[in-house]
C-alpha atoms as a printed R data frame, in Angstrom:
    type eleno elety resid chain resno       x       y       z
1   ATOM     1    CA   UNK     A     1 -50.112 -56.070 -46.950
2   ATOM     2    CA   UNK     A     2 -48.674 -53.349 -49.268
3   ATOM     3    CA   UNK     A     3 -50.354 -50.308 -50.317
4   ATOM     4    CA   UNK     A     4 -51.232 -49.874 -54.064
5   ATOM     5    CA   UNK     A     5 -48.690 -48.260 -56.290
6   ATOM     6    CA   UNK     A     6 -49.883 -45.182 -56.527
7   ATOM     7    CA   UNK     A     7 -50.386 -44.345 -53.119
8   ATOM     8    CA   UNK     A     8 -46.937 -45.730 -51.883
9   ATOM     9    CA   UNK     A     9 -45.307 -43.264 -54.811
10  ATOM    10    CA   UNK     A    10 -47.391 -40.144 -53.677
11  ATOM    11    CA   UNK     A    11 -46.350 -40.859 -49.881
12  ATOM    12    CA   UNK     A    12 -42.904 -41.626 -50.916
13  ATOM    13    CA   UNK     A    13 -43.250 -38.239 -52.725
14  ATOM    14    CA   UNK     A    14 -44.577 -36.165 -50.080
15  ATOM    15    CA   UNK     A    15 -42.153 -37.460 -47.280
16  ATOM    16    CA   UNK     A    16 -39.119 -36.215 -49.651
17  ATOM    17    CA   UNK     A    17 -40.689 -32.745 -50.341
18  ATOM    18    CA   UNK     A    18 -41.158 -32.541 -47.026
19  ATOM    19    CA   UNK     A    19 -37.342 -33.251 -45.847
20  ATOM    20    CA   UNK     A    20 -36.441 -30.680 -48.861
21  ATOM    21    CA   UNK     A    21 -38.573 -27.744 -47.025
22  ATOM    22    CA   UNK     A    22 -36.698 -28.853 -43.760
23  ATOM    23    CA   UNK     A    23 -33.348 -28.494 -45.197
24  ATOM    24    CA   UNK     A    24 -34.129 -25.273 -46.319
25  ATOM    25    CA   UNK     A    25 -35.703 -23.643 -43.526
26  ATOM    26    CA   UNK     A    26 -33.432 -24.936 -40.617
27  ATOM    27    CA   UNK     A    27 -30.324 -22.502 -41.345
28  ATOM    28    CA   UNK     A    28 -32.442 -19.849 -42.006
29  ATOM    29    CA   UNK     A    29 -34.319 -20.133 -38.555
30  ATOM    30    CA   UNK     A    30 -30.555 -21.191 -37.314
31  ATOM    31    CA   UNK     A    31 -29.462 -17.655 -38.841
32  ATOM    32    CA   UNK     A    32 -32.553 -15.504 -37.578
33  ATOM    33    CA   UNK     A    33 -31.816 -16.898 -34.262
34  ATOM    34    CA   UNK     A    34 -28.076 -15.554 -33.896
35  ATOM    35    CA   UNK     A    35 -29.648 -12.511 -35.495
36  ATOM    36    CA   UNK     A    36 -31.589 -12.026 -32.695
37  ATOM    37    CA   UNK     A    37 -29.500 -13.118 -29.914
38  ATOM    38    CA   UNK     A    38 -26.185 -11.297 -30.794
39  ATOM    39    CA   UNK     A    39 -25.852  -7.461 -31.281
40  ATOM    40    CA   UNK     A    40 -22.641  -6.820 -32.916
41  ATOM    41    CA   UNK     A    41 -20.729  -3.107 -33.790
42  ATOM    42    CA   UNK     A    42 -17.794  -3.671 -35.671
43  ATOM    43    CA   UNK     A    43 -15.184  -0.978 -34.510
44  ATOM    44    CA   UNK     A    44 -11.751  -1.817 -36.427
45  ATOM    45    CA   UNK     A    45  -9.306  -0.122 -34.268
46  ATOM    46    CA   UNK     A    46  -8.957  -2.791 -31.278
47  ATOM    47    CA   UNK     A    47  -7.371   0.317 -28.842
48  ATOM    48    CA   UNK     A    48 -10.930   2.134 -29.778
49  ATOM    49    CA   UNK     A    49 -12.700  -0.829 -28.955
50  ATOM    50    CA   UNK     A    50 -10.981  -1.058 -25.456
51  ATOM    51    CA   UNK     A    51 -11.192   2.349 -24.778
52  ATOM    52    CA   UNK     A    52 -15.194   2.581 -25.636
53  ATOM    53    CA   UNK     A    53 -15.868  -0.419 -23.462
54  ATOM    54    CA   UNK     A    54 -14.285   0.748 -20.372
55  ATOM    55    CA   UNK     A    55 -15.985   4.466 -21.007
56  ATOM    56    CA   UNK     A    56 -19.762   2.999 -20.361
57  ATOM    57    CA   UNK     A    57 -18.375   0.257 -17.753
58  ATOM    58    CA   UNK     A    58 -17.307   3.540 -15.934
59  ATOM    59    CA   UNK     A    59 -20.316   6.155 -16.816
60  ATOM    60    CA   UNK     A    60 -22.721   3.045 -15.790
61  ATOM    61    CA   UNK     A    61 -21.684   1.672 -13.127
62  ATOM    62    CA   UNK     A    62 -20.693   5.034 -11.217
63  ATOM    63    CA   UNK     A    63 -24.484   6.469 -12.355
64  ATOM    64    CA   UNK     A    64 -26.159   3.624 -10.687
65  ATOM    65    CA   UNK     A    65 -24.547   3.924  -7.207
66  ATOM    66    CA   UNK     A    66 -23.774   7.925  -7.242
67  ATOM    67    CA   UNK     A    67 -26.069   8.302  -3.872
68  ATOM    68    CA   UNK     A    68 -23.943   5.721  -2.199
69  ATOM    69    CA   UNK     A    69 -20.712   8.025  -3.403
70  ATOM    70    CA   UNK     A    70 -22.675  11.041  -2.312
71  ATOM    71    CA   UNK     A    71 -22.859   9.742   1.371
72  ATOM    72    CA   UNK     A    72 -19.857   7.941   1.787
73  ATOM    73    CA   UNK     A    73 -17.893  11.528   0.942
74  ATOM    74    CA   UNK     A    74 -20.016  13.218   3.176
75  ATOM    75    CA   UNK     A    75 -18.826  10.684   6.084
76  ATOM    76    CA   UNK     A    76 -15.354  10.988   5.444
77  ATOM    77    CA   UNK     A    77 -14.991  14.591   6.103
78  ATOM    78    CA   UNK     A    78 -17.383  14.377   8.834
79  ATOM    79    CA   UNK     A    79 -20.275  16.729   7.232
80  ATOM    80    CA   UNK     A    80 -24.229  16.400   7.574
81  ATOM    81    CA   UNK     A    81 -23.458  13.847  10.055
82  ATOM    82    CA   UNK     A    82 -22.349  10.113  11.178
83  ATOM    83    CA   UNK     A    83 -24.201   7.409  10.386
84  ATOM    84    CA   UNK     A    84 -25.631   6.694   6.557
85  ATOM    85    CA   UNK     A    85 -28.547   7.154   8.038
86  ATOM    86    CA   UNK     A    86 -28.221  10.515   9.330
87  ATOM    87    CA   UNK     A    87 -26.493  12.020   6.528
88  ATOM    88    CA   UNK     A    88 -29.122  10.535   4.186
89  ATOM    89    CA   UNK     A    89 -32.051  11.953   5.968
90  ATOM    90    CA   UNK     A    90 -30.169  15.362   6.392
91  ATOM    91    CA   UNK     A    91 -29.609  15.211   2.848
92  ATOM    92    CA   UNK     A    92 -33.016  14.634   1.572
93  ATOM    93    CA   UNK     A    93 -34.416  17.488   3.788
94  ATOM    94    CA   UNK     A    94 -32.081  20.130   2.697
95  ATOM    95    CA   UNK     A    95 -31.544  19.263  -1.289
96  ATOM    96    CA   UNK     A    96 -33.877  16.152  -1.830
97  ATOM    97    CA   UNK     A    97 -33.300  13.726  -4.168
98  ATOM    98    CA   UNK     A    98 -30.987  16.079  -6.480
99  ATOM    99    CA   UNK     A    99 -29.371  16.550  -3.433
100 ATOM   100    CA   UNK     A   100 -27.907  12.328  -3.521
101 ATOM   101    CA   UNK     A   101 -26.403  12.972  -6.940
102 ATOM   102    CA   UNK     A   102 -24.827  16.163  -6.793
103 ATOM   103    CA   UNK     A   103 -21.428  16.184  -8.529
104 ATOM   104    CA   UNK     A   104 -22.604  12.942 -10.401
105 ATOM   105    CA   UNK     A   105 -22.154  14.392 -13.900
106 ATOM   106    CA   UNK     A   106 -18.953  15.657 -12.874
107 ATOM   107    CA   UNK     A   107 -18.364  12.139 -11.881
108 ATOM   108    CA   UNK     A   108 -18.973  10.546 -14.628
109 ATOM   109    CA   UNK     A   109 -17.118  12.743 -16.733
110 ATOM   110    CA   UNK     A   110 -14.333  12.050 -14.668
111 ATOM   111    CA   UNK     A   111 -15.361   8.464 -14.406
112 ATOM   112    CA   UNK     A   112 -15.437   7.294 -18.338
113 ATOM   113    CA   UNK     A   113 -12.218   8.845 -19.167
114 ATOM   114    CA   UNK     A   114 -10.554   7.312 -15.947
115 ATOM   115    CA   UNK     A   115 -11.822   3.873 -16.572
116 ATOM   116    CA   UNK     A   116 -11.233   3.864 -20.523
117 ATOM   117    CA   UNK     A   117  -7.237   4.807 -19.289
118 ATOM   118    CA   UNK     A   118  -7.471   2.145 -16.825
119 ATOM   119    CA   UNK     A   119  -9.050  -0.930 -18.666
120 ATOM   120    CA   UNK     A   120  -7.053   0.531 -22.238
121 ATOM   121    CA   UNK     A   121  -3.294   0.588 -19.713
122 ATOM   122    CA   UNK     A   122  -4.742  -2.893 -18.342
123 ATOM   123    CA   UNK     A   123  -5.085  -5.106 -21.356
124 ATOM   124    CA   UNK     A   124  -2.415  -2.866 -22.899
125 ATOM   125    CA   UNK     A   125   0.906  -3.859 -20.096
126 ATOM   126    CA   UNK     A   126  -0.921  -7.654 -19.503
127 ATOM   127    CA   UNK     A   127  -0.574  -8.301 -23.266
128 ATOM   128    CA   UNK     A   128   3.083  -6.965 -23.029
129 ATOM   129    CA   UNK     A   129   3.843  -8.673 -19.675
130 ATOM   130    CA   UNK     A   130   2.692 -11.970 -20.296
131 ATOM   131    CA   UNK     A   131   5.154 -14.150 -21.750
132 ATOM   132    CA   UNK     A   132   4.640 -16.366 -24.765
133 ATOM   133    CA   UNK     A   133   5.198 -20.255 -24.860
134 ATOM   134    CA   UNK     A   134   8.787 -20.304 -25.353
135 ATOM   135    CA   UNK     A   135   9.706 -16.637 -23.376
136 ATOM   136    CA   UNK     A   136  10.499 -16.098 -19.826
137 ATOM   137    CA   UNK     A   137   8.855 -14.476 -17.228
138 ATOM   138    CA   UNK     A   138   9.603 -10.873 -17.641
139 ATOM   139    CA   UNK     A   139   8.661  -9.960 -14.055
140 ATOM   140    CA   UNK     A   140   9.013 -12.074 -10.961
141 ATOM   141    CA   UNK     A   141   5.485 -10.507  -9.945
142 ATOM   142    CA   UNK     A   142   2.282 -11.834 -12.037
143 ATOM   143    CA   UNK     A   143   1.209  -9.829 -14.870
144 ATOM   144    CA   UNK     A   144  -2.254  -8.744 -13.642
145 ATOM   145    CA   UNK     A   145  -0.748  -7.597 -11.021
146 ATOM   146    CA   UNK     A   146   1.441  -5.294 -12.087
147 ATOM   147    CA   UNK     A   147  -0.548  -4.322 -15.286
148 ATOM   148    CA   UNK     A   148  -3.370  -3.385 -12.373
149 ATOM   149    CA   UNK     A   149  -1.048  -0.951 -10.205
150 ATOM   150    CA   UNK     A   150   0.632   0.657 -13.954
151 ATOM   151    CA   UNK     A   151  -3.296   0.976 -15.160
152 ATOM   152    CA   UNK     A   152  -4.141   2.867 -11.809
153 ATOM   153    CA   UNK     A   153  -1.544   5.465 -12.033
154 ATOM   154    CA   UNK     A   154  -2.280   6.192 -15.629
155 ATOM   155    CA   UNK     A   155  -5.829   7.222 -15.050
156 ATOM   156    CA   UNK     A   156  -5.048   8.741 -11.575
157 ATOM   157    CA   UNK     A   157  -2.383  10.988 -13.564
158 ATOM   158    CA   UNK     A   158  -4.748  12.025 -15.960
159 ATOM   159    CA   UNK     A   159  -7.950  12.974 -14.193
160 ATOM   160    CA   UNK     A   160  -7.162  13.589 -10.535
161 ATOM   161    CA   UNK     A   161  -8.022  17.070 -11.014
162 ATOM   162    CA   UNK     A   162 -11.985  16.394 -12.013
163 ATOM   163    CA   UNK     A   163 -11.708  14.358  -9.295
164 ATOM   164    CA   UNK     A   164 -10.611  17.132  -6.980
165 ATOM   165    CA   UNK     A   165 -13.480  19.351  -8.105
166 ATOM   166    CA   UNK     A   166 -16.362  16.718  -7.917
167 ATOM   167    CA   UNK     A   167 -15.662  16.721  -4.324
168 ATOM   168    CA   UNK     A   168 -15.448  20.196  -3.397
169 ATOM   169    CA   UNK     A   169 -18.831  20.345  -5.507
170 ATOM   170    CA   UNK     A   170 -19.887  17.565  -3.110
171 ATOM   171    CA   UNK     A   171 -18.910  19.128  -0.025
172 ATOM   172    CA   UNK     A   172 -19.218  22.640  -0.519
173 ATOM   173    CA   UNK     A   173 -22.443  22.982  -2.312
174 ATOM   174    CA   UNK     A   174 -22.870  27.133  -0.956
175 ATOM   175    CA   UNK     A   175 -19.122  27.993  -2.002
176 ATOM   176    CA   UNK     A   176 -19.237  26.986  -5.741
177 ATOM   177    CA   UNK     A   177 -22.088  27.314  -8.085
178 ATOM   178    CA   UNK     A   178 -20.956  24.516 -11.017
179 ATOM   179    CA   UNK     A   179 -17.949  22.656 -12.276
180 ATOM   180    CA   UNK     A   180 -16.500  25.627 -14.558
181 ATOM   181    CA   UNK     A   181 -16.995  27.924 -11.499
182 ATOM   182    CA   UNK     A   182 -15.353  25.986  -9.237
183 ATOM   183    CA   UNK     A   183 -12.467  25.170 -11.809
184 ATOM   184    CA   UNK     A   184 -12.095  28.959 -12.130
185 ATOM   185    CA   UNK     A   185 -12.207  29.927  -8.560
186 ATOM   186    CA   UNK     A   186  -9.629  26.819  -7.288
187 ATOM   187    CA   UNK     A   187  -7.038  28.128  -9.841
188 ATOM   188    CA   UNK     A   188  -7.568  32.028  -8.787
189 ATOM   189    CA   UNK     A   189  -7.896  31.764  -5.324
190 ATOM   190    CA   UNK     A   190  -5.593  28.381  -4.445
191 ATOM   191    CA   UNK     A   191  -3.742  28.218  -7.699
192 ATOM   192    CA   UNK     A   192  -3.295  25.155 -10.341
193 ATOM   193    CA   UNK     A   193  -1.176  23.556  -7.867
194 ATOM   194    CA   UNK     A   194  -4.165  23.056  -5.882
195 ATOM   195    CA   UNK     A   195  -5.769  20.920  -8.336
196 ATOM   196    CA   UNK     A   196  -3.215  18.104  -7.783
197 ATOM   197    CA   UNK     A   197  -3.582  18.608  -4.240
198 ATOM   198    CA   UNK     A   198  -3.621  15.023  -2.557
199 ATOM   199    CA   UNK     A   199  -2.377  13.495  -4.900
200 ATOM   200    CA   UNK     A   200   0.557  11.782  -3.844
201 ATOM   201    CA   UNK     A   201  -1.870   9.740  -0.997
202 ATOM   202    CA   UNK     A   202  -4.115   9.146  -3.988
203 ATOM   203    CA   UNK     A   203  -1.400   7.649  -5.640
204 ATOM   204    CA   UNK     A   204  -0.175   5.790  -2.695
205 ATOM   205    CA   UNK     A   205  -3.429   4.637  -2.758
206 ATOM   206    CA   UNK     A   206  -4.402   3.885  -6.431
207 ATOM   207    CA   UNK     A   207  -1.118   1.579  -6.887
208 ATOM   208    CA   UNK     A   208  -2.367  -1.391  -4.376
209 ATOM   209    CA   UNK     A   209  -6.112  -0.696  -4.661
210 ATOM   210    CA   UNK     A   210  -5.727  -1.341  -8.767
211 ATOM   211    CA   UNK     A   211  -3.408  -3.925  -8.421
212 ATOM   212    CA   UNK     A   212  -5.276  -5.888  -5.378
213 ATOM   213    CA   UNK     A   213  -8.920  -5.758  -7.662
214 ATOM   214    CA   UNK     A   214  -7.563  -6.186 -10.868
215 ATOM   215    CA   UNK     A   215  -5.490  -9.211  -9.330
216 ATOM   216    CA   UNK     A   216  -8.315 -10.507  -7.319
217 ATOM   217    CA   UNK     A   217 -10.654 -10.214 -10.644
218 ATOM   218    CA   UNK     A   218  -8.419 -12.262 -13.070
219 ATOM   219    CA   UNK     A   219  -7.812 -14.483  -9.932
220 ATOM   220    CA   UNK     A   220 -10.844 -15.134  -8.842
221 ATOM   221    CA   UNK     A   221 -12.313 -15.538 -12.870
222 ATOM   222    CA   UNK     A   222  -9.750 -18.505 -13.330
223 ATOM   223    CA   UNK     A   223 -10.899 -20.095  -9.819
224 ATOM   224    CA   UNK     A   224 -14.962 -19.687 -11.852
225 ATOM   225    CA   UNK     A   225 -13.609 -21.393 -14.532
226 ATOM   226    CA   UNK     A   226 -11.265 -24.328 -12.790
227 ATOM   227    CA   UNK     A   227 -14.519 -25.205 -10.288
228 ATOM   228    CA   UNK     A   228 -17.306 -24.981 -12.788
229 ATOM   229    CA   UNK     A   229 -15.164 -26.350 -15.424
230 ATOM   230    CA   UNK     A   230 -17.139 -23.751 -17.727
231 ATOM   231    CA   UNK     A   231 -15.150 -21.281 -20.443
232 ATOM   232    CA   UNK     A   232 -18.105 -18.792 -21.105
233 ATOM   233    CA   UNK     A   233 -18.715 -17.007 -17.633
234 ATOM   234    CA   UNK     A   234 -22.328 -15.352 -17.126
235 ATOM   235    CA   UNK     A   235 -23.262 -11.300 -16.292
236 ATOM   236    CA   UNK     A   236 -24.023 -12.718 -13.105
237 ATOM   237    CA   UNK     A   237 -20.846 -14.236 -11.814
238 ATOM   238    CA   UNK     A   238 -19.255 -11.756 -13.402
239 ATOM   239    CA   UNK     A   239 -20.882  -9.168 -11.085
240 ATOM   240    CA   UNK     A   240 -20.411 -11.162  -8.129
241 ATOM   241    CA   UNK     A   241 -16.453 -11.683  -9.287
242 ATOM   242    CA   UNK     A   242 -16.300  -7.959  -9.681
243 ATOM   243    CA   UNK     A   243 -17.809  -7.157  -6.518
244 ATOM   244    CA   UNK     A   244 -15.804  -9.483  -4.271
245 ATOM   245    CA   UNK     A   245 -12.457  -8.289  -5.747
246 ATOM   246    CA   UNK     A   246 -13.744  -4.583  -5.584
247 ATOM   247    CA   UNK     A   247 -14.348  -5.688  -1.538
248 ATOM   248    CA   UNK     A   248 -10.899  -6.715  -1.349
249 ATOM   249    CA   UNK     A   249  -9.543  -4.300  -2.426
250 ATOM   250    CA   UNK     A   250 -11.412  -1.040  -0.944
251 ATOM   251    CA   UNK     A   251 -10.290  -3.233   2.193
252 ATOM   252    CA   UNK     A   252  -7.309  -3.153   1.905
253 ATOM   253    CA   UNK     A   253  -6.767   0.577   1.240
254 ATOM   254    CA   UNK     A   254  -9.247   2.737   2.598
255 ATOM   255    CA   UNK     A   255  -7.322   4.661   5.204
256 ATOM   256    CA   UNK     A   256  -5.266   6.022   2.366
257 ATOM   257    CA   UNK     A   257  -8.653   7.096   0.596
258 ATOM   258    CA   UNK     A   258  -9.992   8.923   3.924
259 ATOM   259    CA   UNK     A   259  -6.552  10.752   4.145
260 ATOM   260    CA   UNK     A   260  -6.674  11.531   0.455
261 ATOM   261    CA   UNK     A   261 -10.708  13.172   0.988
262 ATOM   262    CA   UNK     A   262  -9.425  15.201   3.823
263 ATOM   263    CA   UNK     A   263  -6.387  16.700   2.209
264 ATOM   264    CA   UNK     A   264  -8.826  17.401  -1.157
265 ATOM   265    CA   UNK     A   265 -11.359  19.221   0.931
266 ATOM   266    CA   UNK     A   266  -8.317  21.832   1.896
267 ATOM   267    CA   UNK     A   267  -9.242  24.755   4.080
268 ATOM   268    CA   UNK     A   268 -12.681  25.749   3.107
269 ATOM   269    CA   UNK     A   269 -15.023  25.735   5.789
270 ATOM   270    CA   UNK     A   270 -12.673  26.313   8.939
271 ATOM   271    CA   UNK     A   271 -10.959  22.632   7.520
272 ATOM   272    CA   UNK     A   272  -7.525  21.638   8.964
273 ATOM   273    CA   UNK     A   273  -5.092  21.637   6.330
274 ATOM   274    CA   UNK     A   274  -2.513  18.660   6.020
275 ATOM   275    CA   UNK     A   275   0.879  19.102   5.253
276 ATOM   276    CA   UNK     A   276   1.047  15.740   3.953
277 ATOM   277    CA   UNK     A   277  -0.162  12.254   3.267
278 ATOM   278    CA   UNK     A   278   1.509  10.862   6.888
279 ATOM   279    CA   UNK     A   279   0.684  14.275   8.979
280 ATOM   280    CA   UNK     A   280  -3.057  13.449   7.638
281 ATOM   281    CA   UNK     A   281  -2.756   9.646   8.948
282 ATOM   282    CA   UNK     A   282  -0.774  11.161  12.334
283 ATOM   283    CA   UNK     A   283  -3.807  14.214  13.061
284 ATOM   284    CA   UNK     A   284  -6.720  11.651  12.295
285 ATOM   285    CA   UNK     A   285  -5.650   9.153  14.556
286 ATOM   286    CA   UNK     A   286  -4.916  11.452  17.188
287 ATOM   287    CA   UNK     A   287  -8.320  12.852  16.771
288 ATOM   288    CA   UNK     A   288 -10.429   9.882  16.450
289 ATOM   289    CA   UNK     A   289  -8.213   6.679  17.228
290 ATOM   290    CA   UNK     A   290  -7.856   4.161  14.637
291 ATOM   291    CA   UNK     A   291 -11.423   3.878  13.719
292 ATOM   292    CA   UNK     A   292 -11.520   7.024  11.960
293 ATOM   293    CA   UNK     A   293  -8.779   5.631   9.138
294 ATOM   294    CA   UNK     A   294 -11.751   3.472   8.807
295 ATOM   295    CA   UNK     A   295 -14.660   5.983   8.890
296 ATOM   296    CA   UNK     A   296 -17.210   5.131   6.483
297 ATOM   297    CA   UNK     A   297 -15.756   1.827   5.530
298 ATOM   298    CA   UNK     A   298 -19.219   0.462   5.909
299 ATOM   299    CA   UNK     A   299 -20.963   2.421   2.957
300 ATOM   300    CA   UNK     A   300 -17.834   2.501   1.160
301 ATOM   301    CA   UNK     A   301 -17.949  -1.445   0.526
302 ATOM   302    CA   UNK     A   302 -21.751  -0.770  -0.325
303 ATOM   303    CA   UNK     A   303 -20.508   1.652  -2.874
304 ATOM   304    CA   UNK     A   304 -17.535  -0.284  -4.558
305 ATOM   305    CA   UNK     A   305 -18.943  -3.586  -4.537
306 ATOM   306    CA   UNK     A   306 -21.679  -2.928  -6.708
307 ATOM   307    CA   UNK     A   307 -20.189  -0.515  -8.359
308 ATOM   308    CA   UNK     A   308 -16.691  -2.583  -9.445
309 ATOM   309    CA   UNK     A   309 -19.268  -5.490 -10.467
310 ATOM   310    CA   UNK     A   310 -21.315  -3.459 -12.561
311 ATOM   311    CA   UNK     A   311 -18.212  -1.897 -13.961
312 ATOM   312    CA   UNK     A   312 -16.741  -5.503 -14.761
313 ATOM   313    CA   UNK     A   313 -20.163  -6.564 -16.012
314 ATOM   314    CA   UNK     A   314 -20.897  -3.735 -18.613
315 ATOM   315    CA   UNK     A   315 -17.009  -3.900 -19.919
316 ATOM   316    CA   UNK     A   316 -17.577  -7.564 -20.797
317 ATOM   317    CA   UNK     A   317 -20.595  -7.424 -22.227
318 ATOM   318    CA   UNK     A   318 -19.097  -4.492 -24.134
319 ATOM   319    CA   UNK     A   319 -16.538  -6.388 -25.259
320 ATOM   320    CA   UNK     A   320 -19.090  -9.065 -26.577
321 ATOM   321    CA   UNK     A   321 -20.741  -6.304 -28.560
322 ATOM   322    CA   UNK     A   322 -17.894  -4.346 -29.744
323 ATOM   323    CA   UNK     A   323 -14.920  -6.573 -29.383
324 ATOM   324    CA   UNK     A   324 -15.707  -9.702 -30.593
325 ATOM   325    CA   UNK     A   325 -16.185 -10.511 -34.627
326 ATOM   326    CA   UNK     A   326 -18.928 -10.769 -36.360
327 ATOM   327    CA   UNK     A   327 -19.844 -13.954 -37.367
């Protein structure tokens, strides 16, 4: 049975206006949709874009775990006590909460400039070490490796005094009243000198550390993508990533960092003073046996893990937002 002719023409006519509406509303929803999804700044300078990025990985992720830095300072000089637990409590009865994030804005000054150096002398010597299809290897070491260790002593080299001061802020919270006083009184009293005091330890210990997690990061993000068979890696695994390669390598190098803290605290307070990196290593075993290179260890893998995922997290999704071109 077919239907009359003028009701077959008027179906026939509404089923093709209908697939004409269609057409013309699906890339507009299509385009809403990435409007809505994607947040894109366009910065044109690709060094800027690098350098931005790393400054809020570093600001954020050091903000969100500054009470964990608070404490583990405290127990590797061995003030307000020895536990987490102890120096926490002593903490919040003397200063309160204020009291968990002193220094923190001197931190995170230090912080954003230190990891926009880093991640900026990171992507920088990779892109320069890696060799192209038809070049050589241009060192027998891999490139993240060695772009890791050159990206450490970059930013060590340019803020190791802030932090210097952030810790004496830390410890000594009745000797110096704020950062500019404390600048002031280091450089009158101790001399500019003193402001690089420590720092060949630090280095000692910035060159493996930033080798060992950059290394372990770009290691472990190929080993995401080879099991999962997936290009596009989530803010998730990328803050679990982070945080196991920031475990490595705190590991690896914390009795370097203790001997670094207790040569930066200097004599204030009735303090010994260290001659140098391997006296500081000698007088603390001595003192408290081979434990006490690893004093703190504990909250200092609390600290780092979460805060070299959150630091890895926020720099790619940075990247995503500044990095990446608009489409």
């Amino acid at each position: 049975m077919t239907l009359p002719p003028l009701t077959a023409g008027c179906l026939l006519a509404l089923v093709s206006k209908c697939r004409r509406l269609l057409r013309q509303c699906q890339p507009a929803r299509k385009k809403a949709k990435k409007r809505g999804l994607k947040l894109k700044i366009k910065i044109g300078n690709p060094h800027l874009r690098r350098l931005v990025s790393g400054a809020i990985a570093g600001a954020v992720s050091r903000t969100c775990v500054a009470p964990l830095e608070t404490i583990r300072t405290h127990l590797m000089v061995g003030s307000n006590g020895d536990s987490m637990t102890e120096v926490f409590q002593t903490i919040m009865k003397t200063e309160g909460w204020t009291g968990l994030f002193r220094g923190n804005f001197v931190n995170v000054i230090r912080v954003a400039p230190s990891k926009a150096i880093e991640l900026f002398a990171f992507d920088t010597a990779k892109k320069f070490l890696t060799p192209k299809a038809d070049e050589s290897s241009k060192t027998p070491f891999p490139p993240s490796l060695v772009a890791g260790a050159l990206a450490g002593v970059s930013s060590t080299l340019c803020t190791y005094p802030l932090e210097l001061i952030k810790t004496r802020l830390t410890i000594e919270k009745d000797v110096y009243d704020n950062f500019l006083h404390c600048l002031v009184k280091i450089v009158r009293e101790e001399g500019p000198s003193e402001l690089y005091r420590g720092l060949t330890p630090s280095l000692i210990g910035v060159v493996p550390y930033a080798a060992t997690n950059y290394y372990a990061y770009d290691t472990l993000r190929k080993l995401y993508r080879k099991t999962f068979k997936q290009e596009e890696i989530s803010n998730i695994a990328t803050l679990l990533i982070g945080s196991a390669a920031g475990a490595i390598s705190s590991t690896a190098t914390f009795p370097l960092e203790v001997a670094r803290k207790q040569m930066q605290a200097g004599a204030v307070g009735g303090r010994q003073v260290y001659k140098n990196v391997f006296h500081a290593l000698y007088c603390i075993m001595e003192k408290e046996g081979i434990g006490g290179l690893y004093k703190g260890l504990g909250p200092s893998c609390i600290k780092l893990m979460p805060a070299a995922g959150i630091s890895f997290m926020c720099y790619e999704a940075c990247k995503k937002i500044l990095v990446e071109a608009e489409e």
